[in-house]
XYZ file of N, CA and C in Angstrom:
531
model
N 118.292 -2.478 105.520
C 118.136 -1.411 106.468
C 119.000 -0.612 107.047
N 120.539 -1.229 106.989
C 121.372 -0.093 107.410
C 121.667 0.908 106.114
N 121.422 0.787 104.871
C 121.253 1.652 104.182
C 119.994 2.828 104.567
N 119.021 2.347 104.463
C 118.057 3.135 104.616
C 118.346 3.858 106.071
N 118.899 3.185 107.271
C 119.260 4.551 108.065
C 120.449 5.461 107.955
N 121.394 5.002 107.088
C 122.458 5.947 106.880
C 121.942 6.964 106.256
N 120.585 6.555 105.059
C 120.086 7.762 104.102
C 119.390 8.718 104.956
N 118.684 8.179 106.114
C 118.136 9.135 107.057
C 118.984 10.172 107.721
N 119.859 9.661 108.192
C 120.913 10.166 108.848
C 121.515 11.248 108.054
N 121.948 10.909 107.018
C 122.510 11.759 106.151
C 121.575 12.895 105.325
N 120.298 12.321 105.206
C 119.250 13.537 105.015
C 119.264 14.556 106.052
N 119.110 14.020 107.249
C 118.950 15.276 108.423
C 119.959 16.109 108.514
N 121.485 15.499 108.086
C 122.605 16.262 108.180
C 122.487 17.435 107.190
N 122.001 17.137 105.901
C 121.960 17.978 104.855
C 121.010 18.958 105.269
N 119.727 18.618 105.489
C 118.809 19.544 105.839
C 119.669 20.867 106.799
N 120.343 20.580 107.802
C 121.270 21.376 108.694
C 122.054 21.912 108.142
N 122.677 21.613 107.188
C 124.093 22.045 106.339
C 123.635 21.914 104.689
N 122.613 22.725 104.333
C 122.158 22.056 102.616
C 123.444 22.476 101.823
N 124.646 23.156 101.961
C 125.748 23.264 101.202
C 126.851 22.311 101.201
N 126.490 21.451 101.951
C 127.776 20.352 102.424
C 127.700 19.577 101.324
N 128.628 19.792 100.374
C 128.635 19.000 99.141
C 128.983 17.589 99.303
N 129.763 17.265 100.295
C 130.070 15.899 100.519
C 128.823 14.962 101.139
N 127.869 15.596 101.595
C 126.731 14.735 101.832
C 126.084 14.324 100.790
N 125.998 15.300 99.725
C 125.338 15.054 98.518
C 125.948 13.940 97.728
N 127.353 13.760 97.835
C 128.218 12.739 97.155
C 127.756 11.503 98.055
N 127.647 11.235 99.319
C 127.538 10.257 100.236
C 126.107 9.854 99.733
N 125.313 10.447 100.013
C 123.651 10.450 99.632
C 123.909 9.672 98.330
N 124.446 10.105 97.131
C 124.173 9.737 95.970
C 124.702 8.261 96.111
N 125.726 7.731 96.720
C 126.395 6.399 96.819
C 125.276 5.677 97.546
N 124.814 6.108 98.823
C 123.741 5.335 99.472
C 122.522 5.110 98.682
N 121.666 5.864 97.852
C 120.642 5.855 97.105
C 120.953 4.923 95.973
N 122.071 5.163 95.390
C 122.382 4.020 94.440
C 122.313 2.374 94.781
N 123.206 2.621 96.154
C 123.168 1.123 96.468
C 121.877 0.519 96.861
N 120.748 1.420 97.235
C 119.441 1.159 97.689
C 118.568 0.883 96.546
N 119.043 1.150 95.384
C 118.384 1.142 94.209
C 117.390 2.098 93.906
N 117.547 3.465 94.808
C 116.897 4.819 94.486
C 117.859 5.186 93.384
N 117.621 4.915 92.191
C 118.505 5.775 91.080
C 118.124 7.173 90.927
N 116.775 7.460 90.662
C 116.544 8.779 90.669
C 116.862 9.827 91.846
N 117.283 9.551 92.798
C 117.702 10.330 94.258
C 119.156 10.241 94.174
N 119.210 9.115 93.445
C 121.217 9.107 93.515
C 121.560 10.040 92.599
N 121.104 10.038 91.331
C 121.232 11.169 90.281
C 121.205 12.502 90.804
N 120.198 12.815 91.696
C 119.900 13.974 91.913
C 121.152 14.704 92.975
N 121.532 13.520 93.831
C 122.431 13.990 94.919
C 123.984 14.092 93.970
N 124.271 13.054 93.135
C 125.421 13.184 92.613
C 125.442 14.121 91.714
N 124.494 14.818 90.736
C 124.534 16.042 90.040
C 124.801 17.216 91.173
N 124.003 17.439 92.153
C 124.395 18.204 93.142
C 125.479 18.318 93.609
N 126.246 17.189 93.945
C 127.653 17.448 94.358
C 128.696 17.843 93.319
N 128.250 17.271 92.218
C 129.224 18.034 90.755
C 128.857 19.710 90.511
N 127.680 19.988 90.871
C 127.419 21.296 90.703
C 128.120 22.125 91.715
N 128.090 21.308 92.845
C 128.577 22.411 93.818
C 130.313 22.402 93.927
N 130.841 21.316 93.431
C 132.130 21.297 93.562
C 132.575 20.340 92.486
N 132.923 21.182 91.073
C 133.067 20.559 90.012
C 134.189 19.962 89.985
N 135.290 20.316 90.516
C 136.566 20.086 90.790
C 136.979 19.397 92.057
N 135.777 18.685 92.845
C 136.031 18.060 93.994
C 136.929 16.849 94.000
N 137.077 16.570 95.161
C 137.822 15.174 95.272
C 137.306 13.793 94.709
N 136.196 13.883 94.706
C 135.168 12.559 93.875
C 134.878 12.662 93.008
N 135.192 13.809 92.182
C 134.470 14.238 90.769
C 134.568 12.901 89.859
N 135.573 12.324 89.900
C 135.850 11.164 89.039
C 134.732 10.080 89.176
N 134.686 9.657 90.482
C 133.655 8.645 90.942
C 132.422 8.966 90.618
N 132.220 10.537 91.105
C 130.691 10.909 90.840
C 130.453 10.868 89.396
N 131.254 11.373 88.460
C 131.179 11.244 86.867
C 130.637 9.860 86.687
N 131.377 8.742 87.008
C 131.243 7.473 86.544
C 129.930 6.874 87.123
N 129.653 7.049 88.293
C 128.426 6.795 89.016
C 127.388 7.226 88.403
N 127.394 8.469 87.602
C 126.190 9.237 87.054
C 126.304 8.553 85.508
N 127.034 8.438 85.058
C 127.207 7.694 83.617
C 126.623 6.475 83.624
N 126.828 5.665 84.516
C 126.113 4.238 85.046
C 124.842 4.543 85.054
N 124.502 5.684 86.066
C 122.875 5.342 86.366
C 122.263 5.972 85.181
N 122.707 7.021 84.608
C 121.953 7.449 83.279
C 122.098 6.990 82.255
N 122.855 5.842 81.825
C 122.558 4.983 80.482
C 121.440 4.336 80.419
N 120.782 4.510 78.961
C 119.697 3.732 78.724
C 119.519 2.575 79.280
N 120.540 1.853 78.483
C 120.833 0.562 78.701
C 122.429 0.203 78.952
N 122.189 -0.700 80.190
C 123.647 -1.180 80.634
C 124.701 -1.644 79.772
N 126.083 -1.113 80.021
C 126.983 -1.916 79.302
C 127.274 -3.040 79.784
N 127.322 -4.042 78.931
C 127.871 -5.349 79.535
C 129.068 -5.428 79.887
N 129.583 -6.077 81.238
C 131.070 -5.912 81.553
C 131.940 -6.814 80.661
N 132.873 -6.229 80.569
C 133.958 -6.934 79.328
C 134.172 -8.483 79.938
N 134.411 -9.018 81.195
C 134.571 -9.891 81.622
C 133.646 -11.101 81.147
N 132.069 -10.549 81.160
C 131.043 -11.397 80.908
C 130.786 -11.507 79.434
N 130.899 -10.495 78.446
C 130.850 -10.469 77.328
C 131.761 -11.245 76.282
N 132.707 -11.676 77.102
C 134.141 -12.343 76.694
C 134.072 -13.521 76.967
N 133.443 -14.081 77.847
C 133.449 -15.570 78.503
C 132.084 -16.239 78.265
N 131.157 -15.286 78.269
C 129.655 -15.932 78.324
C 129.486 -16.080 76.840
N 128.884 -17.106 76.732
C 128.261 -17.301 74.927
C 127.044 -17.862 75.272
N 126.086 -17.387 73.850
C 124.700 -17.978 74.129
C 124.688 -19.349 73.730
N 123.644 -20.005 74.503
C 123.307 -21.316 74.052
C 123.030 -21.522 72.605
N 123.368 -22.753 72.114
C 123.263 -22.900 70.888
C 121.416 -22.636 70.429
N 121.536 -22.060 69.126
C 120.260 -21.955 68.619
C 119.314 -20.924 69.267
N 119.827 -19.891 70.340
C 119.173 -18.961 70.796
C 119.328 -17.721 69.789
N 118.216 -17.201 69.374
C 118.155 -15.867 68.753
C 119.296 -15.193 69.422
N 120.117 -14.568 68.508
C 121.175 -13.392 69.036
C 120.376 -12.229 69.630
N 119.090 -11.695 69.148
C 118.935 -10.630 69.754
C 118.204 -10.993 71.151
N 117.364 -12.095 71.102
C 117.210 -12.569 72.440
C 118.452 -12.737 73.662
N 119.461 -13.314 72.988
C 120.586 -13.149 73.943
C 121.211 -11.655 74.367
N 121.044 -11.000 73.543
C 121.529 -9.540 74.165
C 120.781 -9.152 75.263
N 119.191 -9.119 74.838
C 118.173 -9.024 75.818
C 118.279 -9.823 77.206
N 118.788 -10.805 76.900
C 119.176 -11.449 78.179
C 120.516 -11.179 79.224
N 121.458 -10.759 78.284
C 122.529 -10.195 78.987
C 122.236 -8.908 79.681
N 121.407 -8.225 79.232
C 120.954 -6.766 79.884
C 120.197 -7.048 80.575
N 119.359 -8.096 80.871
C 118.479 -8.338 82.191
C 119.260 -8.871 83.090
N 120.466 -9.727 82.781
C 121.215 -10.115 83.824
C 121.715 -8.848 84.547
N 122.568 -7.926 83.903
C 123.190 -6.949 84.342
C 122.170 -6.036 85.574
N 120.643 -5.856 85.005
C 119.748 -4.984 85.504
C 119.797 -5.883 86.883
N 119.394 -7.221 86.836
C 119.365 -7.938 87.889
C 120.317 -8.060 89.021
N 121.394 -7.758 88.437
C 122.789 -7.656 89.277
C 122.799 -6.401 89.725
N 122.342 -5.444 89.325
C 122.050 -3.939 89.987
C 120.837 -3.933 90.795
N 119.911 -4.952 90.776
C 118.894 -4.827 91.794
C 117.490 -4.216 91.202
N 117.782 -3.968 89.728
C 116.811 -3.541 89.244
C 115.701 -4.632 88.505
N 115.027 -5.054 89.339
C 114.187 -6.074 88.841
C 113.144 -5.876 87.923
N 112.689 -4.388 87.848
C 111.622 -4.196 87.024
C 112.194 -3.938 85.547
N 113.334 -3.327 85.217
C 114.095 -3.439 84.233
C 114.786 -4.842 83.702
N 114.901 -5.616 84.604
C 115.301 -6.914 84.015
C 114.095 -7.575 83.665
N 112.992 -7.404 84.394
C 112.109 -8.174 83.779
C 111.318 -7.726 82.243
N 111.495 -6.278 81.883
C 111.458 -5.822 80.585
C 112.367 -6.220 79.685
N 113.528 -6.159 79.873
C 114.384 -7.210 78.936
C 114.249 -8.264 78.750
N 113.940 -9.159 79.897
C 113.533 -10.711 79.746
C 112.222 -10.585 78.661
N 111.293 -9.967 79.093
C 110.066 -9.895 78.207
C 110.403 -10.099 76.726
N 111.288 -9.110 76.353
C 112.039 -8.866 75.110
C 112.511 -10.150 74.549
N 113.369 -10.798 75.266
C 113.957 -12.097 75.112
C 112.760 -13.157 74.799
N 111.921 -13.281 75.694
C 111.062 -14.385 75.457
C 110.185 -14.068 74.362
N 109.814 -13.113 74.050
C 108.884 -12.968 72.848
C 109.656 -13.571 71.684
N 111.081 -13.459 71.708
C 111.805 -13.955 70.517
C 112.085 -15.605 70.546
N 112.076 -15.873 71.843
C 112.591 -17.337 72.275
C 111.620 -17.812 73.451
N 110.639 -17.982 73.128
C 109.543 -18.246 74.028
C 109.828 -19.855 74.926
N 110.457 -20.552 74.418
C 110.980 -21.825 75.158
C 111.957 -22.241 75.181
N 113.139 -20.937 75.385
C 114.323 -21.318 76.042
C 114.652 -21.260 77.484
N 115.163 -22.399 77.842
C 115.289 -22.715 79.086
C 115.927 -21.660 79.843
N 117.031 -21.333 79.257
C 117.680 -20.239 79.930
C 117.238 -19.105 80.375
N 116.255 -18.733 79.450
C 115.194 -17.373 79.763
C 114.439 -17.575 80.566
N 113.811 -19.085 80.703
C 112.849 -19.357 81.432
C 113.042 -19.416 82.754
N 114.525 -19.836 83.176
C 115.286 -19.857 84.543
C 115.611 -18.750 84.832
N 115.716 -17.604 84.247
C 115.745 -16.180 84.546
C 114.600 -15.636 85.220
N 113.411 -15.972 84.322
C 112.111 -15.670 84.656
C 111.995 -16.106 86.059
N 112.178 -17.509 86.020
C 111.649 -18.013 87.633
C 112.556 -17.393 88.640
N 113.681 -17.197 88.420
C 114.578 -16.306 89.462
C 113.748 -15.213 89.717
N 113.370 -14.042 88.790
C 113.095 -12.914 88.852
C 111.620 -12.980 89.552
N 110.794 -13.976 89.331
C 109.412 -14.237 90.054
C 109.663 -14.579 91.386
N 110.713 -15.629 91.460
C 110.895 -15.731 93.239
C 111.133 -14.408 94.004
N 112.140 -13.696 93.322
C 112.770 -12.299 94.056
C 111.499 -11.292 94.121
N 110.254 -11.667 93.347
C 109.254 -10.746 93.439
C 108.301 -11.324 94.259
N 108.696 -12.653 95.345
C 107.709 -13.110 95.787
C 106.981 -14.178 95.240
N 106.880 -14.286 93.901
C 105.777 -14.901 93.366
C 106.201 -16.466 93.149
N 106.409 -17.208 94.199
C 106.736 -18.630 94.247
C 106.136 -19.482 93.508
N 105.082 -19.495 93.437
C 104.155 -20.564 92.741
C 104.468 -20.341 90.896
N 104.328 -19.083 90.831
C 104.738 -18.751 89.324
C 106.148 -19.074 88.962
N 106.964 -19.142 89.805
C 108.535 -19.373 89.699
C 108.738 -20.799 89.666
N 107.927 -21.575 90.315
C 107.958 -23.241 90.380
C 107.430 -23.553 88.892
N 106.376 -22.819 88.155
C 106.045 -23.437 87.255
C 106.645 -22.918 85.979
N 107.584 -21.562 86.220
C 108.595 -21.234 85.143
C 109.471 -22.550 84.987
N 110.240 -22.926 86.215
C 111.257 -23.905 86.128
C 110.628 -25.309 85.771
N 109.417 -25.533 85.998
C 108.820 -27.009 85.702
C 109.125 -26.794 84.021
N 108.322 -25.947 83.465
C 108.235 -25.688 82.235
C 109.775 -25.731 81.637
N 110.623 -25.116 81.999
C 112.038 -25.368 81.568
C 112.520 -26.672 81.951
N 112.483 -27.347 82.897
C 112.664 -28.743 82.923
C 111.980 -29.634 82.136
N 110.662 -29.356 81.278
C 110.096 -30.201 80.482
C 110.652 -30.114 79.375
N 111.228 -29.037 79.147
C 111.938 -28.708 77.821
C 113.307 -29.172 77.711
N 113.973 -29.262 78.853
C 115.428 -29.649 78.796
C 115.514 -30.536 80.141
N 115.075 -31.569 80.346
C 115.287 -32.520 81.295
C 116.748 -32.431 82.055
N 117.574 -32.245 81.430
C 119.144 -32.466 81.897
C 119.716 -31.157 82.641
N 118.972 -30.370 83.301
C 119.382 -29.291 83.827
C 119.607 -29.492 85.412
N 120.524 -29.937 85.996
C 120.786 -29.993 87.001
C 120.754 -29.076 88.442
N 120.899 -27.713 87.631
C 120.949 -26.522 88.370
C 119.483 -26.316 88.601
N 118.672 -26.409 87.750
C 117.136 -26.145 88.043
C 116.514 -27.142 89.138
N 117.094 -28.361 88.916
C 116.230 -29.392 90.199
C 117.215 -28.684 91.600
N 118.257 -28.352 91.675
C 118.772 -27.995 92.778
C 118.051 -26.839 93.134
N 117.458 -25.801 92.448
C 116.998 -24.297 92.824
C 115.590 -24.980 93.323
N 115.080 -25.703 92.726
C 113.614 -26.042 92.883
C 113.692 -26.790 94.327
N 114.620 -27.591 94.486
C 114.846 -28.585 95.723
C 115.218 -27.184 97.007
N 116.084 -26.538 96.899
C 116.289 -25.243 97.965
C 114.736 -24.606 98.115
N 114.117 -24.376 96.970
C 112.806 -23.395 97.298
C 112.163 -24.310 98.130
N 111.960 -25.545 97.927
C 111.092 -26.561 98.629
C 111.494 -26.534 100.062
N 112.616 -26.676 99.919
C 113.262 -27.067 101.551
C 112.902 -25.347 102.220
N 113.133 -24.545 101.707
C 112.877 -23.220 102.393
C 111.600 -23.089 102.737
N 110.860 -23.429 101.989
C 109.195 -23.652 102.289
C 109.054 -24.163 103.216
N 109.451 -25.588 103.484
C 108.965 -26.647 104.539
C 109.701 -25.876 105.713
N 110.959 -25.208 105.941
C 111.264 -24.762 107.299
C 110.542 -23.609 107.641
N 109.654 -22.885 106.695
C 108.758 -21.737 107.258
C 107.463 -22.268 107.395
N 106.971 -23.308 107.410
C 105.647 -24.009 107.573
C 105.639 -23.963 109.058
């Protein structure tokens, strides 16, 4: 809500002063944080066009590079520590890692697409099913999320984290009844 209100205020200011490049920069950041990636790109482009040597040029270029990348880069910290579960198809592992980055950015649709590719390669992999359940839950599809977690637990009953997630979900459902 805070971001939406900020975007509205900045848009009003931009209509009054369309050549104020700093507004484009700030709007780019706000829209990126809201997940409005196309609008973020448009505003950051406008900032760099107006002030190619502006004080925030490095940050604007970095944000643009991040927003316009076809596939996100896996952060070095994740790629060096995080390893695939034994037996997981390496290509499915790459799709999973990219899906996690998209999820962390709030781009659930892109995360779902990457995860679908991974599930085609390894349809009964618990780590994939668990992320699928998490995405379904984030989309408000509670029943489907529970089905995914149940399927995952049937494949690998030793997943304490999944039982914890299901328990928390059931608790949330009970307090909202």
